[in-house]
mmCIF file of C-alpha atoms in Angstrom:
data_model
loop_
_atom_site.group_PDB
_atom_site.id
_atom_site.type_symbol
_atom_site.label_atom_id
_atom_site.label_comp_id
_atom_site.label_asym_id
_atom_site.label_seq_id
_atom_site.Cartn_x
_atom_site.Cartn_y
_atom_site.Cartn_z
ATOM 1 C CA UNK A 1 -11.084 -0.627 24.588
ATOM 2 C CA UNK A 2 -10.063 2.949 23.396
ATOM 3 C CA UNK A 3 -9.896 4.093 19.360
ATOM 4 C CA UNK A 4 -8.949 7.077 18.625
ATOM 5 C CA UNK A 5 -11.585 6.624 15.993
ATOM 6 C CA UNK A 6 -15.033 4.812 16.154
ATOM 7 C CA UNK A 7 -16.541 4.948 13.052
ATOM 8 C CA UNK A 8 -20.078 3.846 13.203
ATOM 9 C CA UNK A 9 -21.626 1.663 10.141
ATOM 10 C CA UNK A 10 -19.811 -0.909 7.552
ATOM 11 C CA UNK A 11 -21.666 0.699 4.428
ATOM 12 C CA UNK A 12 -20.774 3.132 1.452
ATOM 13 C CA UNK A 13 -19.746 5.873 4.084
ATOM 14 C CA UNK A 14 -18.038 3.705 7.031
ATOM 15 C CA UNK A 15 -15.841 1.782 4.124
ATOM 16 C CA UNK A 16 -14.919 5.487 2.585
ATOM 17 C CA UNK A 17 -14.273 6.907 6.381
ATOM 18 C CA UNK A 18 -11.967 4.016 6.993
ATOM 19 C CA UNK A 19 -10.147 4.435 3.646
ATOM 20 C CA UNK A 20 -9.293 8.282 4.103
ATOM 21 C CA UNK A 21 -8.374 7.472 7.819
ATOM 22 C CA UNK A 22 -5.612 5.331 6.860
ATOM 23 C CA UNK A 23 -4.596 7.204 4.300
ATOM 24 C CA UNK A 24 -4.373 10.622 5.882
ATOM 25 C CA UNK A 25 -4.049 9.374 9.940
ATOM 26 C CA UNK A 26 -1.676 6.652 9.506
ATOM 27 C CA UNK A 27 -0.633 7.463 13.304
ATOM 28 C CA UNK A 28 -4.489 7.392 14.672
ATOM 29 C CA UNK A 29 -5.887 4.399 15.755
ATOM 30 C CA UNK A 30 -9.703 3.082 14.995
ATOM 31 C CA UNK A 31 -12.087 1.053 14.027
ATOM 32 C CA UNK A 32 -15.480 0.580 12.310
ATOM 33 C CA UNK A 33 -18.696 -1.069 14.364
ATOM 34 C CA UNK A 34 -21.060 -2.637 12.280
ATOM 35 C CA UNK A 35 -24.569 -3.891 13.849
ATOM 36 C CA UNK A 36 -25.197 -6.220 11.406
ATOM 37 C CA UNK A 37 -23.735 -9.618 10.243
ATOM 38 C CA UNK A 38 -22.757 -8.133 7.339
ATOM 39 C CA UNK A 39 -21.067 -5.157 5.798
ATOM 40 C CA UNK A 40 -22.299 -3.439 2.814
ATOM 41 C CA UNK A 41 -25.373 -1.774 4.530
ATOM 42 C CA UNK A 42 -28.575 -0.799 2.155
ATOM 43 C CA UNK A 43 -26.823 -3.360 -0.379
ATOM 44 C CA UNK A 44 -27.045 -6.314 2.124
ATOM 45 C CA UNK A 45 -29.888 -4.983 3.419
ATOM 46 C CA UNK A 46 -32.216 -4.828 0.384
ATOM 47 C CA UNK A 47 -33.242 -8.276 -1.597
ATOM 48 C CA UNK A 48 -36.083 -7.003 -3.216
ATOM 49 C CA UNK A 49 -36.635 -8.264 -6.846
ATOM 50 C CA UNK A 50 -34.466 -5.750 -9.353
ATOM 51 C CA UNK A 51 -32.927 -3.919 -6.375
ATOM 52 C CA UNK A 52 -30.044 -1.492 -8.096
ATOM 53 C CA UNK A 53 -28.557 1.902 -7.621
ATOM 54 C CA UNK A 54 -30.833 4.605 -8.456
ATOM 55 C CA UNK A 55 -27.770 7.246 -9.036
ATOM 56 C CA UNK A 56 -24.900 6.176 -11.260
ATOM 57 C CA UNK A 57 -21.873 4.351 -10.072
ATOM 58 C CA UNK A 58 -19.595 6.733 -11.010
ATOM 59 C CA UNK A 59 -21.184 9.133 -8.827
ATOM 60 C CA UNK A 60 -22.290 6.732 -6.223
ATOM 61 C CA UNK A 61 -19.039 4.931 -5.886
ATOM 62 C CA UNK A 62 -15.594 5.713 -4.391
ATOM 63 C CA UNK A 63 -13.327 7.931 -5.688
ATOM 64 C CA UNK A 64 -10.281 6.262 -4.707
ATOM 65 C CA UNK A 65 -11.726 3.115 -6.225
ATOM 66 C CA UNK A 66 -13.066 2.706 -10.382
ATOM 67 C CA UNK A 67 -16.152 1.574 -11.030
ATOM 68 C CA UNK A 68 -14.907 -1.161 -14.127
ATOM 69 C CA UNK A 69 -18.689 -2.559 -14.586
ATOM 70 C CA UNK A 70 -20.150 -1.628 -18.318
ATOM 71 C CA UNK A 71 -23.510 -0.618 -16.207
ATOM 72 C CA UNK A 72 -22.964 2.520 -14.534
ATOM 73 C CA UNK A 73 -26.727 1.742 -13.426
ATOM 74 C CA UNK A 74 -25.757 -1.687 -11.002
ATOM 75 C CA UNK A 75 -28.089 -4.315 -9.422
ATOM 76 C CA UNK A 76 -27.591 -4.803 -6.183
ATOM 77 C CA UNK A 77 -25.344 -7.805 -5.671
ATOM 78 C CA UNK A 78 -22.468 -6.231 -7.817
ATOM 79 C CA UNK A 79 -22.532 -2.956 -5.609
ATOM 80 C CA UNK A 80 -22.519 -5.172 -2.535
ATOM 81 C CA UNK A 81 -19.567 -7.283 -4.573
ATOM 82 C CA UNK A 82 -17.619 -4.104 -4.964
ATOM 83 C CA UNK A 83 -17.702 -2.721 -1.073
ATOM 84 C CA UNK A 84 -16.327 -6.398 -0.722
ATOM 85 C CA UNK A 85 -13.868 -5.936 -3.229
ATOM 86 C CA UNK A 86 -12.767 -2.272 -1.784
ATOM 87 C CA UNK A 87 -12.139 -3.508 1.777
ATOM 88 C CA UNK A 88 -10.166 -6.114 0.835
ATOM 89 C CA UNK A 89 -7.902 -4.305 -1.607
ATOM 90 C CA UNK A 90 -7.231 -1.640 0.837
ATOM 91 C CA UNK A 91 -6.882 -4.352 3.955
ATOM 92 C CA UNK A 92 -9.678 -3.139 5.849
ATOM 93 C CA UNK A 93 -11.842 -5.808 6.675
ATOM 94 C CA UNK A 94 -9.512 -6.483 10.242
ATOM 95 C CA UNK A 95 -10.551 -2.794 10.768
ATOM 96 C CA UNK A 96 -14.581 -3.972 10.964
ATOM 97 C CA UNK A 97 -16.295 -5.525 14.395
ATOM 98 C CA UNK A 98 -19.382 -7.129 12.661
ATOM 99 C CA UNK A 99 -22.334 -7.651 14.950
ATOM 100 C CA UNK A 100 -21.191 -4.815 17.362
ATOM 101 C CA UNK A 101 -24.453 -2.220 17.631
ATOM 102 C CA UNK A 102 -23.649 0.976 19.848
ATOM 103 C CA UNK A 103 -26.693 1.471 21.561
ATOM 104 C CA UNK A 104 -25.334 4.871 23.356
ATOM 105 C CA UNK A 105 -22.628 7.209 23.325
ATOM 106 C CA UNK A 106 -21.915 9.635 26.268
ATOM 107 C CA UNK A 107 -19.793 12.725 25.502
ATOM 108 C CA UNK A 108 -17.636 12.765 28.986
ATOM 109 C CA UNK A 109 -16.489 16.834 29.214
ATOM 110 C CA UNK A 110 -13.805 15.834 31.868
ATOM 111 C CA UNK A 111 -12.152 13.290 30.203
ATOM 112 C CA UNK A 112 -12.691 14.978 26.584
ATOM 113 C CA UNK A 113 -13.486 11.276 25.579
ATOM 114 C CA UNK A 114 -16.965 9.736 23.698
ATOM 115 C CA UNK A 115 -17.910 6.370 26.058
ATOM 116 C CA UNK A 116 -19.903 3.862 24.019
ATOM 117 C CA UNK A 117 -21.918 1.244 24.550
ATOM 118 C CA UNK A 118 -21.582 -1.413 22.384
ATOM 119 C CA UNK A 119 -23.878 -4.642 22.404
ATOM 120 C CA UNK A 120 -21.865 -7.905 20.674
ATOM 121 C CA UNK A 121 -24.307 -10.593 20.113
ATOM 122 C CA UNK A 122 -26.085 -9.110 23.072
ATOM 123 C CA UNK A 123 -23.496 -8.878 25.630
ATOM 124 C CA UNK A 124 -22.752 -5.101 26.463
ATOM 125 C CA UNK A 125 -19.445 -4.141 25.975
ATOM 126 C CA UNK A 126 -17.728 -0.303 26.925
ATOM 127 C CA UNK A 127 -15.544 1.477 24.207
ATOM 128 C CA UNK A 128 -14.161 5.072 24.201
ATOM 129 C CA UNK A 129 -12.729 7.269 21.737
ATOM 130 C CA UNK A 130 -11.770 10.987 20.729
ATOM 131 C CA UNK A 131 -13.640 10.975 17.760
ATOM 132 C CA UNK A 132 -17.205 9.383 16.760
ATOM 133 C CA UNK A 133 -17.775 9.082 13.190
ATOM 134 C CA UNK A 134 -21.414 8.206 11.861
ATOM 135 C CA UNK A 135 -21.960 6.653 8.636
ATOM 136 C CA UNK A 136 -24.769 4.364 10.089
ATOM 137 C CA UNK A 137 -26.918 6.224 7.013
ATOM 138 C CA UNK A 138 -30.504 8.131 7.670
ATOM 139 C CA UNK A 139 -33.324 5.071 8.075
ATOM 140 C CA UNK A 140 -34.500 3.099 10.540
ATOM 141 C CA UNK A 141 -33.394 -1.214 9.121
ATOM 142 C CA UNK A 142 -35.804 -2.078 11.842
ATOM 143 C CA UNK A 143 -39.131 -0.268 11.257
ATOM 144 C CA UNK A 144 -39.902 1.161 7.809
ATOM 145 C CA UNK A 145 -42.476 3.435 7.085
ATOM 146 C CA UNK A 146 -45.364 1.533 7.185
ATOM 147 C CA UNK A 147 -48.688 3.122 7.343
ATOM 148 C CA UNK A 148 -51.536 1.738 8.398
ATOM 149 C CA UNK A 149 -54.866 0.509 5.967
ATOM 150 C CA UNK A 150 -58.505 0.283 7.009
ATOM 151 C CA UNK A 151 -59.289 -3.707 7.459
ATOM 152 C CA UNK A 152 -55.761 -4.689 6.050
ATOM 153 C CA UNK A 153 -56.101 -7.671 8.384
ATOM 154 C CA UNK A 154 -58.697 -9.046 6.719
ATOM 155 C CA UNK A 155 -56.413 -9.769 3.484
ATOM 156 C CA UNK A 156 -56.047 -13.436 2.709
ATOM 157 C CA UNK A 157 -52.922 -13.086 1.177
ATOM 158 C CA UNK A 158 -49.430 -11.481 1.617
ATOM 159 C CA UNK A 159 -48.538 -8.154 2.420
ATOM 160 C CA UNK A 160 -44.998 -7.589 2.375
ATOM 161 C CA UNK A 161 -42.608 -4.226 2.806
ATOM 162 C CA UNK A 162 -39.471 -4.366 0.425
ATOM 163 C CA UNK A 163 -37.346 -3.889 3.574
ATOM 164 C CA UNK A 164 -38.226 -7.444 4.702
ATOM 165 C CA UNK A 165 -38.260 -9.021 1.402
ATOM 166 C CA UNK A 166 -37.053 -12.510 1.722
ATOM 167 C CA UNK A 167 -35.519 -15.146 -1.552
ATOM 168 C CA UNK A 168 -38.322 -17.861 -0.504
ATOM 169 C CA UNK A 169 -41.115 -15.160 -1.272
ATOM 170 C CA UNK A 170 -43.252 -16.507 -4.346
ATOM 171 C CA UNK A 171 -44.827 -14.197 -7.056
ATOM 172 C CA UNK A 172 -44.244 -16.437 -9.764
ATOM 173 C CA UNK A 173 -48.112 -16.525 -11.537
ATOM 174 C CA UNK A 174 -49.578 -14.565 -9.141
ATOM 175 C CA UNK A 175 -51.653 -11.439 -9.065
ATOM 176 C CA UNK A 176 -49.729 -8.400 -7.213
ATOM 177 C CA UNK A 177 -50.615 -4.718 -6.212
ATOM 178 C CA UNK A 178 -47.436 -2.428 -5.262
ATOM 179 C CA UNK A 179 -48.526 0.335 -3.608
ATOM 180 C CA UNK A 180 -45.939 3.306 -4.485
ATOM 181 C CA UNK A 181 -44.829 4.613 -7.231
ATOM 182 C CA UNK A 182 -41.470 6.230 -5.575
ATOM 183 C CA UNK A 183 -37.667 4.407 -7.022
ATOM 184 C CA UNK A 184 -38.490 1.102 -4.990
ATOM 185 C CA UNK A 185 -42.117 0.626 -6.802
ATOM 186 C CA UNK A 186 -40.714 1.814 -10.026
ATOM 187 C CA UNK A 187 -37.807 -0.704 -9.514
ATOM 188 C CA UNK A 188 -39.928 -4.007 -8.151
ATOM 189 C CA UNK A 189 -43.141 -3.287 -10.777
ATOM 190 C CA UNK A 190 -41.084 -4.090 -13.914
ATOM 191 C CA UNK A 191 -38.959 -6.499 -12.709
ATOM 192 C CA UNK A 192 -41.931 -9.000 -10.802
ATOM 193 C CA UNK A 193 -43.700 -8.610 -13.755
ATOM 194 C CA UNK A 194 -41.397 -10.706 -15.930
ATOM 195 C CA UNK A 195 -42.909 -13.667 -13.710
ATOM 196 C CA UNK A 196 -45.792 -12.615 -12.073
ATOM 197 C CA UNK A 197 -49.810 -13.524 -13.652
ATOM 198 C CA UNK A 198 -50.062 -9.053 -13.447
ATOM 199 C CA UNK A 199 -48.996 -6.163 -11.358
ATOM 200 C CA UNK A 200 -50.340 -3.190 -10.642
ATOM 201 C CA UNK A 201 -48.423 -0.220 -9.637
ATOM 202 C CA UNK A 202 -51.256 1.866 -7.223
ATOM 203 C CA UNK A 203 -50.212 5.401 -6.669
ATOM 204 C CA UNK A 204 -52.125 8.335 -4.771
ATOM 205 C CA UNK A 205 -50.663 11.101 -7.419
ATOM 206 C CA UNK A 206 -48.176 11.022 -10.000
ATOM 207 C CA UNK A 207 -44.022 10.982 -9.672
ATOM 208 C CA UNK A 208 -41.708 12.112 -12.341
ATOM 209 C CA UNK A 209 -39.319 9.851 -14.202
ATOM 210 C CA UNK A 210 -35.796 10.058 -15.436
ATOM 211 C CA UNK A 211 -35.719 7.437 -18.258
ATOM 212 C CA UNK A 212 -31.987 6.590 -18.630
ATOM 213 C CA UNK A 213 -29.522 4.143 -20.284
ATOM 214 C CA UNK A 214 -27.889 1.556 -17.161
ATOM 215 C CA UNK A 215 -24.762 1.484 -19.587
ATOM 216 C CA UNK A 216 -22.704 4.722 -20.341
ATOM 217 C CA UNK A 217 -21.131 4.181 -23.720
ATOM 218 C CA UNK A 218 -19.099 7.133 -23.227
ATOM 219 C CA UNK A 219 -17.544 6.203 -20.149
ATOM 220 C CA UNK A 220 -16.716 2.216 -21.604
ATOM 221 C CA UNK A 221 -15.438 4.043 -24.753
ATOM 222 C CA UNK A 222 -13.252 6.065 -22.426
ATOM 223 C CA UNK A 223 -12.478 3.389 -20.659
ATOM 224 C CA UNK A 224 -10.977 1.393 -24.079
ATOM 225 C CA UNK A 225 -8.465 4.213 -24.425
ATOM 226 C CA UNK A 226 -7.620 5.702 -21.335
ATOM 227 C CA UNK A 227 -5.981 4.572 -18.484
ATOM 228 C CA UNK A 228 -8.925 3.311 -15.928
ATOM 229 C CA UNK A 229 -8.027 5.979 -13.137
ATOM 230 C CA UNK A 230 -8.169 8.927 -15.588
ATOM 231 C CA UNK A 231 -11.332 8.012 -17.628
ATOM 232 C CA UNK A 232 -13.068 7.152 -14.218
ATOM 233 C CA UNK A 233 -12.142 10.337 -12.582
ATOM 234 C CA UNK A 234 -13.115 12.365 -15.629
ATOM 235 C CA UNK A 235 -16.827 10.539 -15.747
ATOM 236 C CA UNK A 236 -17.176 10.688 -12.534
ATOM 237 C CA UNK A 237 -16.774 14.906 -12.672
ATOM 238 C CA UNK A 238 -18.557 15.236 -15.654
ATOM 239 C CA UNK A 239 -21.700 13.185 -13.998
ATOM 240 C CA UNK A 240 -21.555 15.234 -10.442
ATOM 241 C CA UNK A 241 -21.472 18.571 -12.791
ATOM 242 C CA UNK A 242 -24.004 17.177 -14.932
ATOM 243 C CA UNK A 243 -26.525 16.471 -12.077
ATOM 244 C CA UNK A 244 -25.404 19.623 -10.420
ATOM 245 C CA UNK A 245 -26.787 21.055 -13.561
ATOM 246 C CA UNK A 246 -29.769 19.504 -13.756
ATOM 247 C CA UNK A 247 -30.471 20.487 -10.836
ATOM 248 C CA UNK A 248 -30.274 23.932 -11.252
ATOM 249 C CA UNK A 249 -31.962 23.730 -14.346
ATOM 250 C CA UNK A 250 -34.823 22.018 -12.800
ATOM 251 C CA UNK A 251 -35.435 24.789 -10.203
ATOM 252 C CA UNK A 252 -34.798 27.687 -12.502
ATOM 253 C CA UNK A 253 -37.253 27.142 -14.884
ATOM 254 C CA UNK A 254 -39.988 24.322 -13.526
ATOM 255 C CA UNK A 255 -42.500 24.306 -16.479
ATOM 256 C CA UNK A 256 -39.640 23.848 -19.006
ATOM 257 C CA UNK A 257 -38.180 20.872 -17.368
ATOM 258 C CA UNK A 258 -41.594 19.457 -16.733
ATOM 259 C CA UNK A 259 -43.134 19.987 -19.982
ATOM 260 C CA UNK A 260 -40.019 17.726 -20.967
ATOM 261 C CA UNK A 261 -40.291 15.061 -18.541
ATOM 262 C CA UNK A 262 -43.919 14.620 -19.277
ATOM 263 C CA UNK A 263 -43.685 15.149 -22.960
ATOM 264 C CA UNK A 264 -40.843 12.070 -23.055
ATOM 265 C CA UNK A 265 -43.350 9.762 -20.936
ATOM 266 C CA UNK A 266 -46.302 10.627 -23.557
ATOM 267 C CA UNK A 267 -43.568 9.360 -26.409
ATOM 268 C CA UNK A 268 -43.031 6.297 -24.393
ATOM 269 C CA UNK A 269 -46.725 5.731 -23.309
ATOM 270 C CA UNK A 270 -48.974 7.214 -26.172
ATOM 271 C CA UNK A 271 -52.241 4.803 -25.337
ATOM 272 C CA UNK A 272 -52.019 6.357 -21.611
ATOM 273 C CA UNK A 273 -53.895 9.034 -19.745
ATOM 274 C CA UNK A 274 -51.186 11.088 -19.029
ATOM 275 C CA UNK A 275 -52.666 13.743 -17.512
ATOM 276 C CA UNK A 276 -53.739 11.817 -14.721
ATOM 277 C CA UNK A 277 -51.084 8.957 -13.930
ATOM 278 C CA UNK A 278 -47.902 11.161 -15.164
ATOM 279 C CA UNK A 279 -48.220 15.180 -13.961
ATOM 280 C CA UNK A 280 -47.141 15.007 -11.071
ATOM 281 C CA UNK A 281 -48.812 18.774 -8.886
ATOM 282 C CA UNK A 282 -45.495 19.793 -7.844
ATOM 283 C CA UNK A 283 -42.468 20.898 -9.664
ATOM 284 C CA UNK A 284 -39.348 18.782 -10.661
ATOM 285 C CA UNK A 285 -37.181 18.478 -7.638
ATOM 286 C CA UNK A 286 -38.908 19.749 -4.864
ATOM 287 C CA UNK A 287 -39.297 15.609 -4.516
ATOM 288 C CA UNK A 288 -36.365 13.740 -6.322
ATOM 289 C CA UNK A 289 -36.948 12.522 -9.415
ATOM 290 C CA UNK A 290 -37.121 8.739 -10.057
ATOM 291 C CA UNK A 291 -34.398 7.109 -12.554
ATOM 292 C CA UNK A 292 -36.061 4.679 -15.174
ATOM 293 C CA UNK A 293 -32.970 2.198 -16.460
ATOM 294 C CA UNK A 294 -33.655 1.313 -20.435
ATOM 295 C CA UNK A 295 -37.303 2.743 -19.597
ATOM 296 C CA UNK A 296 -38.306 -0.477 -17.802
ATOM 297 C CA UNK A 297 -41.243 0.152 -15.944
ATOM 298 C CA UNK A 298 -42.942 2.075 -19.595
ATOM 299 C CA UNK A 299 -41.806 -1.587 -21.173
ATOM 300 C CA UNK A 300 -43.945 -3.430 -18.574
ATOM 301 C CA UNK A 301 -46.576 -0.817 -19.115
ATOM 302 C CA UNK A 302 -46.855 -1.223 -22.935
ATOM 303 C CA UNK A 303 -47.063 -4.999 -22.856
ATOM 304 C CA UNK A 304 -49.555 -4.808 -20.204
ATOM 305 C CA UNK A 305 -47.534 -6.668 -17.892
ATOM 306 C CA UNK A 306 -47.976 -3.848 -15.673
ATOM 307 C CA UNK A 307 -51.220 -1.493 -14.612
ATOM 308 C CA UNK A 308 -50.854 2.024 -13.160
ATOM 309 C CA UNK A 309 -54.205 2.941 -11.365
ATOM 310 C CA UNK A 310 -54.102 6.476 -9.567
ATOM 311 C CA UNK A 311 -56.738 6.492 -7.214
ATOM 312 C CA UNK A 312 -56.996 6.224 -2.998
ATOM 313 C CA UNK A 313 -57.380 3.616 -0.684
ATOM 314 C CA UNK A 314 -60.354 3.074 1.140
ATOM 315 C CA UNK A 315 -60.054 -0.191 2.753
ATOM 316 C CA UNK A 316 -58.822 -3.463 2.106
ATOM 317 C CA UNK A 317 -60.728 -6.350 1.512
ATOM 318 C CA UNK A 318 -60.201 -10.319 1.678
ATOM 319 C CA UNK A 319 -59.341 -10.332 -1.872
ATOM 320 C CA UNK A 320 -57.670 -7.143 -2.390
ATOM 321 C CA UNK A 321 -58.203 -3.358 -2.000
ATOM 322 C CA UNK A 322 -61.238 -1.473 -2.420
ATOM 323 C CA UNK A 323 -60.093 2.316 -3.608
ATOM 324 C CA UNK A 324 -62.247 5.149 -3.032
ATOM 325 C CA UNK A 325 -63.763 5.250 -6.471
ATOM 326 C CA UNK A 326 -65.408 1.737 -5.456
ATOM 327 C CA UNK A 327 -63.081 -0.114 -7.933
ATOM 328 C CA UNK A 328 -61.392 -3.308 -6.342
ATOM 329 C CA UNK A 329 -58.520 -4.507 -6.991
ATOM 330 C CA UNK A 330 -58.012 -8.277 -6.506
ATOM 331 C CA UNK A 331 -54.464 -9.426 -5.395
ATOM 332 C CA UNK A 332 -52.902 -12.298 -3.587
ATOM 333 C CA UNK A 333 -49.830 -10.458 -2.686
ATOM 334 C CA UNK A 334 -49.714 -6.782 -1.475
ATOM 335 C CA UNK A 335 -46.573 -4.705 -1.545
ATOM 336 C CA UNK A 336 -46.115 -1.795 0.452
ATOM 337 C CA UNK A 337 -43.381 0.309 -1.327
ATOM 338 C CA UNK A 338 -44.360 2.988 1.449
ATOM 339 C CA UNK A 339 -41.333 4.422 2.203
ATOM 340 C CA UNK A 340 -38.399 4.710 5.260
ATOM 341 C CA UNK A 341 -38.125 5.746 8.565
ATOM 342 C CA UNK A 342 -36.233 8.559 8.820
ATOM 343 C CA UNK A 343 -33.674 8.109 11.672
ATOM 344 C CA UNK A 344 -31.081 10.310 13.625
ATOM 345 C CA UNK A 345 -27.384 8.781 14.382
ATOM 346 C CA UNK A 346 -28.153 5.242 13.946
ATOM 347 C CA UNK A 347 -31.005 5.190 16.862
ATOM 348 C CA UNK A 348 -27.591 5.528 19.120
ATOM 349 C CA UNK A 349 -28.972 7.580 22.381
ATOM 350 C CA UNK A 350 -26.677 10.267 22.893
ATOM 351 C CA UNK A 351 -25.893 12.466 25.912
#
């Protein structure tokens, strides 16, 4: 089968790539391989509890396509709703070969063509095209980044890695140690709380939060009295100039921005040690900065729902983890909020 187009991945990017191809090469033909069972990437990927966006919609989302929600901060299920939504109003699902993984691409000089491999279900199929398009993201869905702990087989409970978070996976009542304190620990710590006996949030040092409001008023105020194309478009520059901004900000003058950051978290967290579970050693974005909807995780932290303990690990033990200040912690499930795999082109081999 030839394309003039293969786009590569059924997520945020491969759903944009096919939108701008039929709008702008009407006269090319192609279509969009997805490896999975489902489109939507990350969003179908992830079913961790609380899982959301952790940049605003308006940012996030499509241009050619509003973001309506009143949450420009959205849970997972109505992101994956909306790619579902998007494909459908612009008639692309018959554009999208679920369960079609390329496992190789060859770049064939003489024939100026790409020749794919393409495993369906298993069986190997052969595809070539002019142009290869890769929106299969920059992680691994097979292997996250999962280090490994001294004795962590000798836990008698669960450890799990948000990646491979199942629905039938029980917390309710129990005791729980997240290990993290990056966007997915800062996302799963207040929301298992809600349910769970405790959890504590165990980081080796400090990250900086971005406490911010999931709803924009401005941009549903907007929304009330402009048409929704204009009000979106105009949110959606403000925000990228706004972050742009930030940005800058944040590198030009490092001990203002993190005086701020640190002095907000002391507002929210007076009875805490600051010093030593919020000051970060580095300067604000030189790692990204973690966004903190309606301050959620300080909530769980003020009602002692929640524990931050900065310390190391040493080992871990049958009932927990022993750190390296010979504190244990006692769990009965573990979560490593450790991180991705950082991966090039999908894990396609090229040549």
């Amino acid at each position: 089968m030839y394309k003039d187009v293969v786009v590569v991945g059924a997520g945020i990017s491969g759903i944009a790539a096919g939108y701008n191809l039929n709008k702008s090469c009407p006269n090319k033909s192609f279509c969009i391989l997805e490896g999975r069972s489902n489109l939507g990437g990350t969003w179908d990927l992830f079913k961790y509890p609380g899982i959301r966006s952790d940049s605003d919609m308006h940012t996030l989302g499509f241009r050619f396509k509003p973001w309506i929600h009143d949450k420009s901060i959205a849970d997972g299920p109505s992101i994956l709703k909306y790619l579902n939504d998007t494909v459908n109003e612009y008639n692309l699902r018959k554009d999208i070969l679920l369960n079609h993984k390329v496992s190789s691409a060859n770049w064939n000089s003489d024939k100026s063509l790409w020749e794919l491999e393409v495993l369906e279900n298993d069986i190997l199929k052969k595809m070539t095209c002019s142009f290869l398009f890769l929106c299969g993201g920059y992680f691994s869905y097979n292997k996250p980044h999962m280090p490994s702990f001294e004795d962590q087989e000798n836990f008698n409970g669960q450890i799990i890695h948000p990646q491979f978070w199942t629905e039938d996976i029980n917390y309710s009542d129990k005791k729980v140690i997240v290990i993290g304190s990056g966007a997915t620990a800062a996302t799963i710590v207040p929301e298992i709380s809600k349910k769970s006996k405790h959890v504590t949030m165990l980081q080796r040092s400090p990250t900086y939060y971005f406490p911010s409001l999931d709803e924009d008023r401005f941009a549903n105020f907007l929304k009330k009295i402009l048409p929704t194309k204009f009000s979106y478009s105009f949110i959606r520059l403000r925000n990228v100039l706004f972050q742009q901004l930030l940005y800058r900000v944040c590198r030009r003058f490092p001990n203002f921005v993190k005086r701020k950051l640190i002095d907000h978290v002391r507002k929210m967290l007076p009875n805490f040690d600051i010093q030593k579970h919020f000051t970060p050693s580095y300067n604000p974005w030189e790692q990204r900065m973690c966004l903190i909807p309606n301050g959620d995780l300080f909530e769980s932290l003020r009602e002692n729902r929640a524990t931050i303990v900065t310390d190391h690990i040493d080992e871990f033990t049958q009932n927990g983890i022993k750190l390296k200040s010979g504190t244990e912690l006692n769990a009965d499930i573990i979560v490593t909020a450790t991180g991705l795999n950082l991966q090039q082109f999908g894990g396609i081999q090229l040549s």
